[in-house]
Coordinates of C-alpha atoms in Angstrom, one line a residue:
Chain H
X1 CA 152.2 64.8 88.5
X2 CA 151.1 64.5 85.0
X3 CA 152.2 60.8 84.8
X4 CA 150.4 59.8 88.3
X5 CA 147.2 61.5 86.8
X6 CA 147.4 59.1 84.1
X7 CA 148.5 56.5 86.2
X8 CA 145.1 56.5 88.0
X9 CA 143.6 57.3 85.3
X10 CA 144.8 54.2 83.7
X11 CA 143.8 52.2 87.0
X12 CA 140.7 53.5 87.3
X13 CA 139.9 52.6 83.4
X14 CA 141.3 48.6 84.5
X15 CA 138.7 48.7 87.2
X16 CA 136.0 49.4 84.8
X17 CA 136.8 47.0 82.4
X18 CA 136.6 44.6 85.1
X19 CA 133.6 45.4 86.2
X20 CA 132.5 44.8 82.6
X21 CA 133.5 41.3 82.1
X22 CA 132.1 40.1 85.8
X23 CA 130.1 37.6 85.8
X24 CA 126.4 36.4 86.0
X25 CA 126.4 36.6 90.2
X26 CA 127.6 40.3 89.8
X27 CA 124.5 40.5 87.4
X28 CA 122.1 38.9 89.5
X29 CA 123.5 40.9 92.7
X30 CA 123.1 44.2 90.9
X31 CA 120.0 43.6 89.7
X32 CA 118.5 42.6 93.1
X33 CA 116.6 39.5 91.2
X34 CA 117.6 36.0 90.4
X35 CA 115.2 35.0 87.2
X36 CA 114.4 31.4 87.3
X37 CA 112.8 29.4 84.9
X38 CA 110.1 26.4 86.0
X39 CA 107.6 24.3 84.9
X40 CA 104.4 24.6 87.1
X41 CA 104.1 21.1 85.9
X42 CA 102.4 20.0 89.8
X43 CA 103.5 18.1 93.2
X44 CA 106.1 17.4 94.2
X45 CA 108.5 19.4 92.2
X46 CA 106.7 22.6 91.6
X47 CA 102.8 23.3 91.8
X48 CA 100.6 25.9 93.0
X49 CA 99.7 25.3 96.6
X50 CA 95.9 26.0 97.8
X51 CA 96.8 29.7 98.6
X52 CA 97.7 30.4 95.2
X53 CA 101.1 30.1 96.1
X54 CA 103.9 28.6 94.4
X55 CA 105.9 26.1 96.2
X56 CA 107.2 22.8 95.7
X57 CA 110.5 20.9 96.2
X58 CA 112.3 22.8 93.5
X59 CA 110.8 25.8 94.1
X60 CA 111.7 26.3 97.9
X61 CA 115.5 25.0 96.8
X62 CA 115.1 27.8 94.6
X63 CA 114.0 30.4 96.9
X64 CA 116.2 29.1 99.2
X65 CA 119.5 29.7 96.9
X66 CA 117.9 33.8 96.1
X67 CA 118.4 33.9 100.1
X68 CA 121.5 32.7 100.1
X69 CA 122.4 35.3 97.6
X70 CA 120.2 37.9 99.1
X71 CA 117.9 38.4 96.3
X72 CA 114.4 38.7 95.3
X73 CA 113.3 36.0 92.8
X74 CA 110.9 35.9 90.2
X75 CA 110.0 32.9 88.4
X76 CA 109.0 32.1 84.3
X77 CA 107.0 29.6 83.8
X78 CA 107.6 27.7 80.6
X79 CA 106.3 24.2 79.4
X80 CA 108.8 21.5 79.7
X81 CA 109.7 21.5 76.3
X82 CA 110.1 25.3 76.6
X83 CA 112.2 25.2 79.6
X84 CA 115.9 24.9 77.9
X85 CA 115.0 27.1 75.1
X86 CA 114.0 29.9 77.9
X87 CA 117.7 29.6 79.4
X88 CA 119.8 29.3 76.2
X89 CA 118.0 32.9 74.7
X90 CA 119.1 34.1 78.3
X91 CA 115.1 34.9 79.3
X92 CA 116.5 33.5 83.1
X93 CA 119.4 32.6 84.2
X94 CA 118.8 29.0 85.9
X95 CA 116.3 26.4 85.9
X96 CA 115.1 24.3 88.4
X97 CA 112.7 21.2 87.2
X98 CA 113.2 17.9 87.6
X99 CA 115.1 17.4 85.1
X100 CA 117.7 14.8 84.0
X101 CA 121.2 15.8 83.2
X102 CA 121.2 13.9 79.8
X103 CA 124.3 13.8 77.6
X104 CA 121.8 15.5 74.4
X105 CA 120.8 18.4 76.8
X106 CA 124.7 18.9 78.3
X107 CA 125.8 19.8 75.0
X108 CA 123.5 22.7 75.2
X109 CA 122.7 23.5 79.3
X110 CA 125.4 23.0 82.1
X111 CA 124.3 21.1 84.8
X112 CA 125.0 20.8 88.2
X113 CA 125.7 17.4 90.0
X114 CA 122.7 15.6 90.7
X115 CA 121.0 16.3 94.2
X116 CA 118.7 13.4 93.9
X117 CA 117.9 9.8 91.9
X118 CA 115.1 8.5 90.9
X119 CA 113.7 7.0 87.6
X120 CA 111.1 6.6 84.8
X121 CA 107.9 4.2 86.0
X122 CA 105.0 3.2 84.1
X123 CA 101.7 3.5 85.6
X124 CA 98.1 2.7 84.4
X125 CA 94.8 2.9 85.1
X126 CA 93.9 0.6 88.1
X127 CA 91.0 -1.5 86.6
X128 CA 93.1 -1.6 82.9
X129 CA 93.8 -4.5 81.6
X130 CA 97.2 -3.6 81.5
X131 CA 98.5 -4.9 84.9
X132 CA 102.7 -4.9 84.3
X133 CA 104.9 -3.5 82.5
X134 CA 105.2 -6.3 80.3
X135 CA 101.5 -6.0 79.3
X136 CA 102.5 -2.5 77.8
X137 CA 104.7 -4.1 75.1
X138 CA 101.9 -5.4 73.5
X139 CA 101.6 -3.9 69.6
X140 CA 99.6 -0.5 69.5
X141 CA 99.7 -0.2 73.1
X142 CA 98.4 3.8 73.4
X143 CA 101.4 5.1 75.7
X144 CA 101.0 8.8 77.3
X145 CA 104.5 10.5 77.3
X146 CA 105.8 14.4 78.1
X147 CA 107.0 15.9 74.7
X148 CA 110.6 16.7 75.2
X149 CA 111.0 14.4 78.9
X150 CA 113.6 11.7 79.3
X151 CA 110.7 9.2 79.5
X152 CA 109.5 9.8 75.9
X153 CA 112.6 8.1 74.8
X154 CA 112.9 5.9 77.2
X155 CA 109.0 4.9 76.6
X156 CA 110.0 4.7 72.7
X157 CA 113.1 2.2 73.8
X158 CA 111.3 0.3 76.2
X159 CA 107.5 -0.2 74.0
X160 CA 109.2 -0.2 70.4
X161 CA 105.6 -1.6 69.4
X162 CA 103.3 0.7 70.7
X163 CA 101.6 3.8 69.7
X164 CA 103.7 6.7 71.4
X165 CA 101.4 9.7 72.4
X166 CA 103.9 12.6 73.6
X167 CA 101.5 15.2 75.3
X168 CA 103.1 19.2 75.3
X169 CA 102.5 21.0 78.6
X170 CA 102.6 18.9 82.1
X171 CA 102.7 15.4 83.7
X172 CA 99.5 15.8 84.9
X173 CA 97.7 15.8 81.0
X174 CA 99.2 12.3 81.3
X175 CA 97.4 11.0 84.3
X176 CA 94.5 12.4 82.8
X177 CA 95.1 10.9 79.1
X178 CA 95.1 7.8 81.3
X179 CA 92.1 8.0 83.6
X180 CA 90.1 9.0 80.7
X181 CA 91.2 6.0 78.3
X182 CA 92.6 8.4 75.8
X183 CA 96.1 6.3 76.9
X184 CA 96.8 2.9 78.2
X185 CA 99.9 3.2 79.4
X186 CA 101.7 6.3 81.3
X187 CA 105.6 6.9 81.4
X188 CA 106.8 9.7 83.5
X189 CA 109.5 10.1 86.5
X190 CA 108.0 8.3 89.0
X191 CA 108.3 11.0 92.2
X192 CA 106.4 13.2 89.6
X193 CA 103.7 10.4 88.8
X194 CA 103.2 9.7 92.9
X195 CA 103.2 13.4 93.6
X196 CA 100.7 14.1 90.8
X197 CA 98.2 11.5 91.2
X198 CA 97.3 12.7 94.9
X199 CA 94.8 14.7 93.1
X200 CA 93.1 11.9 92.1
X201 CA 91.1 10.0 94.4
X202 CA 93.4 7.5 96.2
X203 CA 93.9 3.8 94.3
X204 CA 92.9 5.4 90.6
X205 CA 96.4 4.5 89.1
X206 CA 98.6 1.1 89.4
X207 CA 102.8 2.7 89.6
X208 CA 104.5 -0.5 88.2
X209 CA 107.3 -1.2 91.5
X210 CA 110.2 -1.8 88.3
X211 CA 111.8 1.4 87.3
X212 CA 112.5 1.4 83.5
X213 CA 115.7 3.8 84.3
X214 CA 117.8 5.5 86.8
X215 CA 117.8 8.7 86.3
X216 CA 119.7 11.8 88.6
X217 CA 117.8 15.3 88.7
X218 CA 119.9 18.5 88.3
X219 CA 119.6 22.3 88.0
X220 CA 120.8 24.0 85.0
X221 CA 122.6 27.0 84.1
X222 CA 124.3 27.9 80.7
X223 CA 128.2 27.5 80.0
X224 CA 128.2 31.4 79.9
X225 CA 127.4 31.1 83.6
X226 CA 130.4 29.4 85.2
X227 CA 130.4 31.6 88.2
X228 CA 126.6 30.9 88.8
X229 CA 127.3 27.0 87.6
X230 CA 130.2 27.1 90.6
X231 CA 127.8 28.4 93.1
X232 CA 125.0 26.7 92.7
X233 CA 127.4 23.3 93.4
X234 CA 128.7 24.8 96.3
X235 CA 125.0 25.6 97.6
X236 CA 123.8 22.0 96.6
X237 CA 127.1 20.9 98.7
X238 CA 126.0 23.1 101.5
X239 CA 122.5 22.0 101.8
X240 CA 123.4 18.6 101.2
X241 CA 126.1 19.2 104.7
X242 CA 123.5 21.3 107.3
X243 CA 120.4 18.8 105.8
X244 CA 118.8 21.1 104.3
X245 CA 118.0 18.9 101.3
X246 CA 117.2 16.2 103.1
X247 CA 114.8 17.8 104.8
X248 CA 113.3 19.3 101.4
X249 CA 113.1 15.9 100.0
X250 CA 111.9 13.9 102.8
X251 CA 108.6 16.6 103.7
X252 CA 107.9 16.8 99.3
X253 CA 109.4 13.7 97.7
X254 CA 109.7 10.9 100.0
X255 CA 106.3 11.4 101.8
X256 CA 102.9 13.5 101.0
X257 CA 103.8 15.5 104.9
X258 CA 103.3 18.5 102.3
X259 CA 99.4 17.4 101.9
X260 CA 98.1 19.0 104.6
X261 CA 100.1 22.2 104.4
X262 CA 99.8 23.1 100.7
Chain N
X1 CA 123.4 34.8 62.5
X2 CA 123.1 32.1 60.4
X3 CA 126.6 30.1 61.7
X4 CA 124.1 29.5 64.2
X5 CA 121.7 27.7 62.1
X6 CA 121.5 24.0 61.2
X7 CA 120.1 23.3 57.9
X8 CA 121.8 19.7 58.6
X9 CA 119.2 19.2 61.2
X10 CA 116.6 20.2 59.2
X11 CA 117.2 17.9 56.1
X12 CA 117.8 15.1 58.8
X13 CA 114.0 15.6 59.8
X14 CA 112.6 16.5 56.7
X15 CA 110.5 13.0 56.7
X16 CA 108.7 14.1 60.4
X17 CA 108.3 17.1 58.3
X18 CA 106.8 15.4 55.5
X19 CA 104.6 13.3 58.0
X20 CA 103.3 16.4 59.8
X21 CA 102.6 17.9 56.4
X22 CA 100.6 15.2 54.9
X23 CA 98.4 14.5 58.1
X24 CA 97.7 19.1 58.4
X25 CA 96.5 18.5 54.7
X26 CA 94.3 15.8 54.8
X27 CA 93.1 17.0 58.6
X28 CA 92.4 20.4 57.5
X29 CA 90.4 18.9 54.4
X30 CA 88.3 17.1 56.0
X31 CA 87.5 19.8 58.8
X32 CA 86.6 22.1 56.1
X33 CA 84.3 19.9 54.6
X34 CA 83.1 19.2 58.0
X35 CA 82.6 22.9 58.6
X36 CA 81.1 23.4 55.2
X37 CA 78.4 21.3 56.6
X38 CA 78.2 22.6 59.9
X39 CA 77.9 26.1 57.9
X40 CA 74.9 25.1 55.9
X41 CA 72.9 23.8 58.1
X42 CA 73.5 26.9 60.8
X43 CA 73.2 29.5 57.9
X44 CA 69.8 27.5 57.0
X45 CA 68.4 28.0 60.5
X46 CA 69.4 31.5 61.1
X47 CA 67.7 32.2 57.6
X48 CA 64.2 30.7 58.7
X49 CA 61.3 33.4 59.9
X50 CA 60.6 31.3 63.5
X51 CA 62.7 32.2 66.3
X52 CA 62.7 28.1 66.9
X53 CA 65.5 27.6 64.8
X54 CA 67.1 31.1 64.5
X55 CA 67.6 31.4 68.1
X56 CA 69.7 28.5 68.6
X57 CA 71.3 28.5 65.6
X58 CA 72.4 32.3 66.8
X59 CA 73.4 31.5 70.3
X60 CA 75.6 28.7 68.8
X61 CA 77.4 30.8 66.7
X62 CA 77.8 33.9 69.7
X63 CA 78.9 31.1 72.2
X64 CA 81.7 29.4 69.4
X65 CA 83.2 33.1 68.3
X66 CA 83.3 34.2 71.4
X67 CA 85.3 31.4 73.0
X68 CA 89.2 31.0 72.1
X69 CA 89.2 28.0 69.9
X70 CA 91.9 26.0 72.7
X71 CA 89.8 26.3 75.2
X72 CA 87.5 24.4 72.9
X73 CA 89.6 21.8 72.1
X74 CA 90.6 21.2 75.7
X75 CA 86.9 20.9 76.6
X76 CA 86.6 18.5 74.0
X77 CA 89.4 16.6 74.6
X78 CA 89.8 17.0 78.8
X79 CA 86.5 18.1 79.2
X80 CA 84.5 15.6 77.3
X81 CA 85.7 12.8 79.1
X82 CA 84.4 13.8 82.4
X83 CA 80.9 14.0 81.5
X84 CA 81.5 10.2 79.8
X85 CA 82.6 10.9 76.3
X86 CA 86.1 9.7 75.3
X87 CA 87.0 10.0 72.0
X88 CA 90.2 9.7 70.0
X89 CA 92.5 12.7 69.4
X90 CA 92.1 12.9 65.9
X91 CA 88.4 12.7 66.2
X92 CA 88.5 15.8 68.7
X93 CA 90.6 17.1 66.6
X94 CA 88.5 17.3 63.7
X95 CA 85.3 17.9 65.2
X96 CA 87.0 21.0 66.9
X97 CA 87.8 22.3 63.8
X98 CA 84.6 21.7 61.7
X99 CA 82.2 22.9 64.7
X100 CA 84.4 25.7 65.3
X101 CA 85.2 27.2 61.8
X102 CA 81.5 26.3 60.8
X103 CA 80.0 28.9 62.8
X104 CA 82.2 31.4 60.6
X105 CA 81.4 29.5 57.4
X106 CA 77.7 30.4 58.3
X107 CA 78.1 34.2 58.5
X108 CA 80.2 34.1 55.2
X109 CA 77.5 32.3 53.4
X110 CA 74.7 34.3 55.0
X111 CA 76.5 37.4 53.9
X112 CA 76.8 36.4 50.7
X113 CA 73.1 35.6 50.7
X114 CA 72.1 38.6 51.8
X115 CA 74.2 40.7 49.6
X116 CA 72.1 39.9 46.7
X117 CA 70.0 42.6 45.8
X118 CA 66.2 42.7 47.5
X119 CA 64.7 44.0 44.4
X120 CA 65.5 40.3 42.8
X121 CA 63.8 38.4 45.2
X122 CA 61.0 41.0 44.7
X123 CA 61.0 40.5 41.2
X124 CA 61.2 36.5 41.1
X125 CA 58.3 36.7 43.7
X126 CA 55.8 39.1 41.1
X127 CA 56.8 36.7 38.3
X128 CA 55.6 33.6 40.6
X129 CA 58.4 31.4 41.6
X130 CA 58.1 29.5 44.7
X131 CA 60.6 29.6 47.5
X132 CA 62.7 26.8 46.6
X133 CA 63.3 28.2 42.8
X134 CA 63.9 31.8 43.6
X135 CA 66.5 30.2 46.1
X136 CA 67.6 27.9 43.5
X137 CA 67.4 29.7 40.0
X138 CA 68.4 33.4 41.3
X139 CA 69.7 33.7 44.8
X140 CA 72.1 31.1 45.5
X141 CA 74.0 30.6 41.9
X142 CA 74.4 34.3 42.5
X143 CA 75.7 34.1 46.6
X144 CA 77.9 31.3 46.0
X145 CA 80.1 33.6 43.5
X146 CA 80.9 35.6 45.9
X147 CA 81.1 33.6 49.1
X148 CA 83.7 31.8 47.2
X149 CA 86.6 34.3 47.7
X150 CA 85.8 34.5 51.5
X151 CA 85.9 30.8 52.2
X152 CA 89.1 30.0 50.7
X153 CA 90.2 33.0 53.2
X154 CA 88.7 30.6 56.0
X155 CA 90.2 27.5 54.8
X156 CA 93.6 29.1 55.4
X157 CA 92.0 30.1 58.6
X158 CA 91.3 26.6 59.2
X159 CA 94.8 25.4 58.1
X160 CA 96.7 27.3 60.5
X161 CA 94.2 26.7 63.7
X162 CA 94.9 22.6 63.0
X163 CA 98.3 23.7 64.6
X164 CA 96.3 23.7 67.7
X165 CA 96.0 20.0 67.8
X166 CA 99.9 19.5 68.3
X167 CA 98.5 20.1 71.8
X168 CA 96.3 17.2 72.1
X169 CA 99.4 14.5 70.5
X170 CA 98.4 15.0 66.9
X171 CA 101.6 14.5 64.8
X172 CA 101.2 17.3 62.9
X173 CA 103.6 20.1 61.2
X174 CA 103.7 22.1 63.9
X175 CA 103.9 19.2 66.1
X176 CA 107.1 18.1 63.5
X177 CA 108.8 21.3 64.5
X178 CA 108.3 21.3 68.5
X179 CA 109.6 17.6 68.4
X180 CA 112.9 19.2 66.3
X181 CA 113.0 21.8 69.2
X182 CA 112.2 19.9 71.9
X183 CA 114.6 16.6 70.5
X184 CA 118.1 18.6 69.8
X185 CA 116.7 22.2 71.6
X186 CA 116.8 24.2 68.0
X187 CA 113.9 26.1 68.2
X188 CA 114.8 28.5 65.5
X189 CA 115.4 25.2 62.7
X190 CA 112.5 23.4 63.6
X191 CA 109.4 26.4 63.6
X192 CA 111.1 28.5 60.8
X193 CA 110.7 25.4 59.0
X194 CA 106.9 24.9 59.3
X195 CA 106.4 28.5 58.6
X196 CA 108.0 27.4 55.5
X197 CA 105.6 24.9 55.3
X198 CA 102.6 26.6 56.3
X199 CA 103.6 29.5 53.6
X200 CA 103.7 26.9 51.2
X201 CA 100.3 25.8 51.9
X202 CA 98.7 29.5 52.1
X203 CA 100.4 29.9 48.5
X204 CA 98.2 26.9 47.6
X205 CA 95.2 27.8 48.8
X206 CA 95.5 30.7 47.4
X207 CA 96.5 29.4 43.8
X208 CA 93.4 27.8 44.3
X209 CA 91.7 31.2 44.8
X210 CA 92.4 32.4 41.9
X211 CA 92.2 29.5 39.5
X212 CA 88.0 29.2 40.9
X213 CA 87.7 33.1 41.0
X214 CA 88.4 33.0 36.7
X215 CA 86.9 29.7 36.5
X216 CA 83.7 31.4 38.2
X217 CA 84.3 34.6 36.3
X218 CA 84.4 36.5 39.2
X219 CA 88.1 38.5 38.0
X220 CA 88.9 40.4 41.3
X221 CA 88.5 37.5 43.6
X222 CA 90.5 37.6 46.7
X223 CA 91.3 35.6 49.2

């Protein structure tokens, strides 16, 4: 008698421990919430639509992956720079950006596989001077860069005689540092710079045709996550299968068919 | 705690550092002279009997202390441009700083104006002095003692605002340590490291303080 008390006693104690050492998905399910860092940094990736709502590429992937797990979301905005620093001190527990899964930030973030390619473009104002990319390399060339984004170093590779100006905040300061002249040159992902300069009126920027990299875009979680780091593969997989994605990217990033809705 | 912490990292940036140090110091100088001016030349009008200068002098210094000093910048620097006026960052930069902290400058020198005693001015007017010598022989040596500790307190002020124009590309200190966060994600290393910085600079200033409070004679001087 005594020993079968203690026995599920003893069973009951296991269970709890168990419990204790779940992972992040038990967290998120208990908590009802899945906190996910972005960067409101515009169209097509995340931006805030005319409603006041916020919606983008990454953001309905996003929402889309909080129904899946059938969870309220709530999203923390952070500046790009901030965005990695926001999910190693655990203030959310994934980001979606579009962000490239460099080999610097995967020795501090785990990403998933990429879901998409694309690649760092130079643009310019359309009556500069500046007509190609070649042009750009000329010494003390003033080039607009994100602080922190794959194109500041790719920008620093690329122009090693220019003056580098790395902006804080979005990639839209950089179209603006360019159509005011403060800049010559713009380097940014090059869905980002055709999504963001719809805001100007149309033919205000020249987007160089050669890409200055190929770069893949992943989520992110931390290496403390590899439950949520699993899932979130197995999601991409499963969006990628029904088209899903496909049908994210081809309305926000292929085309502007989100224009008219947003 | 500190197994966490890369002191490595910092000593390999410690030249950005340096950079970002050397351009807050020599920015910050010259936005305090600029302010100084600024300063004067407000506190002058709001001093004058006609409403012709006072009142604009006044709704100048309202309109800067009651706006955040980033969303001046960003007029400046985003704003500016729209209504045909592009100017360099660092030029934005300083202006920001000298237009800004120069509407404070003139309420520190008014006050210390003011705070000299109205019987004086009385007395230099019975024993016929004109305007220019009571200013000169009795008022102002006496105002500038003690508007001294007070602006030293706004030049470290002024010092720590410049940290604003990290957000218009100035390579700055604080710029320095978002560029060690941003580059190998150590937040910690790289802005404990300008605090370090900043501290230093405060301790200067403040050295400084002291060494014109004796100088002036004025023993309790604080900044």
């Amino acid at each position: 008698m005594k020993i079968a008390r203690l026995f599920i006693a003893g069973l009951a104690l296991a269970g709890l421990t168990a419990a204790a050492s779940a992972g992040t998905l038990d967290e998120i399910t208990k908590r009802g919430e899945l906190r996910v860092a972005v960067q409101t940094q515009g169209p097509p990736f995340s931006l805030v639509g005319a409603n006041g709502e916020r919606t983008g590429s990454s953001v309905e992937l996003a929402e889309l992956m909080a129904k899946e797990m059938g969870v309220k979301i709530k999203f923390l905005d952070f500046d790009w720079d901030g965005l990695i620093p926001a999910l190693l001190s655990g203030k959310a527990d994934l980001l979606v950006a579009d962000m490239t899964p460099t080999l610097a930030r995967g020795m501090k973030v785990a990403f998933t596989t990429p879901y998409m390619y694309t690649g760092s473009t130079v643009f310019t104002k359309a009556d500069s001077k500046f007509k190609t990319t070649e042009d750009c390399k000329a010494k003390g060339t003033k080039i607009a860069v994100l602080l922190g984004a794959t194109g500041e170093k790719e920008a620093k590779t690329a122009f090693p005689d220019a003056d580098i100006k790395s902006y804080k905040g979005g990639g839209p300061l950089l179209l603006d540092a360019v159509n005011n002249g403060q800049a010559d040159c713009g380097v940014n992902d090059v869905s980002a710079v055709k999504g963001q300069s719809t805001a100007y009126p149309a033919g205000s920027f020249t987007i160089m045709p050669d890409l200055l990299s190929k770069e893949p875009l992943a989520f992110a979680t931390r290496y403390d996550e590899p439950d949520l780091l699993v899932w979130m593969n197995l999601f991409l997989n499963q969006v990628t299968i029904d088209g899903r994605l496909q049908k994210n990217l081809d309305y926000w990033v292929n085309s502007d068919a989100w224009k008219k809705d947003h | 705690m500190l197994e966490n912490f890369s002191f490595r990292t910092i000593v390999e940036y410690l030249p950005l550092f340096g950079q970002g140090l050397v351009t807050t110091v020599w920015l910050s100088a010259i936005s305090f002279v600029g302010a100084l001016i600024v300063g004067i030349v407000l506190c002058a009008m709001g001093l004058q009997r006609g409403w012709l200068f006072r009142a604009p002098a006044k709704a100048y210094i309202d309109a800067v202390r009651a706006t955040p000093l980033l969303a001046q910048l960003y007029f400046l620097y985003f704003g500016l441009p729209r209504l045909g006026f592009v100017l360099p960052e660092l030029v934005v930069g300083i202006l920001a700083l000298s237009l800004n902290s120069g509407a404070y400058i003139a309420e520190i020198i008014r006050a210390g104006i003011l705070s000299i005693p109205r019987g004086q001015v009385e007395a230099s007017v019975a024993s016929g002095m004109t305007y220019v010598q009571r200013m000169r022989l009795v008022v102002l040596p006496q105002a500038f003692k003690v508007t001294i500790p007070p602006l030293l307190g706004q030049a470290i002020v002024l010092v720590k605002d410049s940290a604003l124009l990290s957000l218009i590309s100035v390579a700055e200190l604080t710029r320095a340590g978002q560029l060690l966060a941003s580059d190998r994600f150590m937040p910690a290393e790289g802005f404990l490291t300008i605090a370090a910085f900043y501290l230093l600079l405060y301790y200067g200033l403040k050295g400084l303080a002291v060494v014109s409070g004796r100088w002036l004679g004025t023993a309790g001087a604080r900044a």
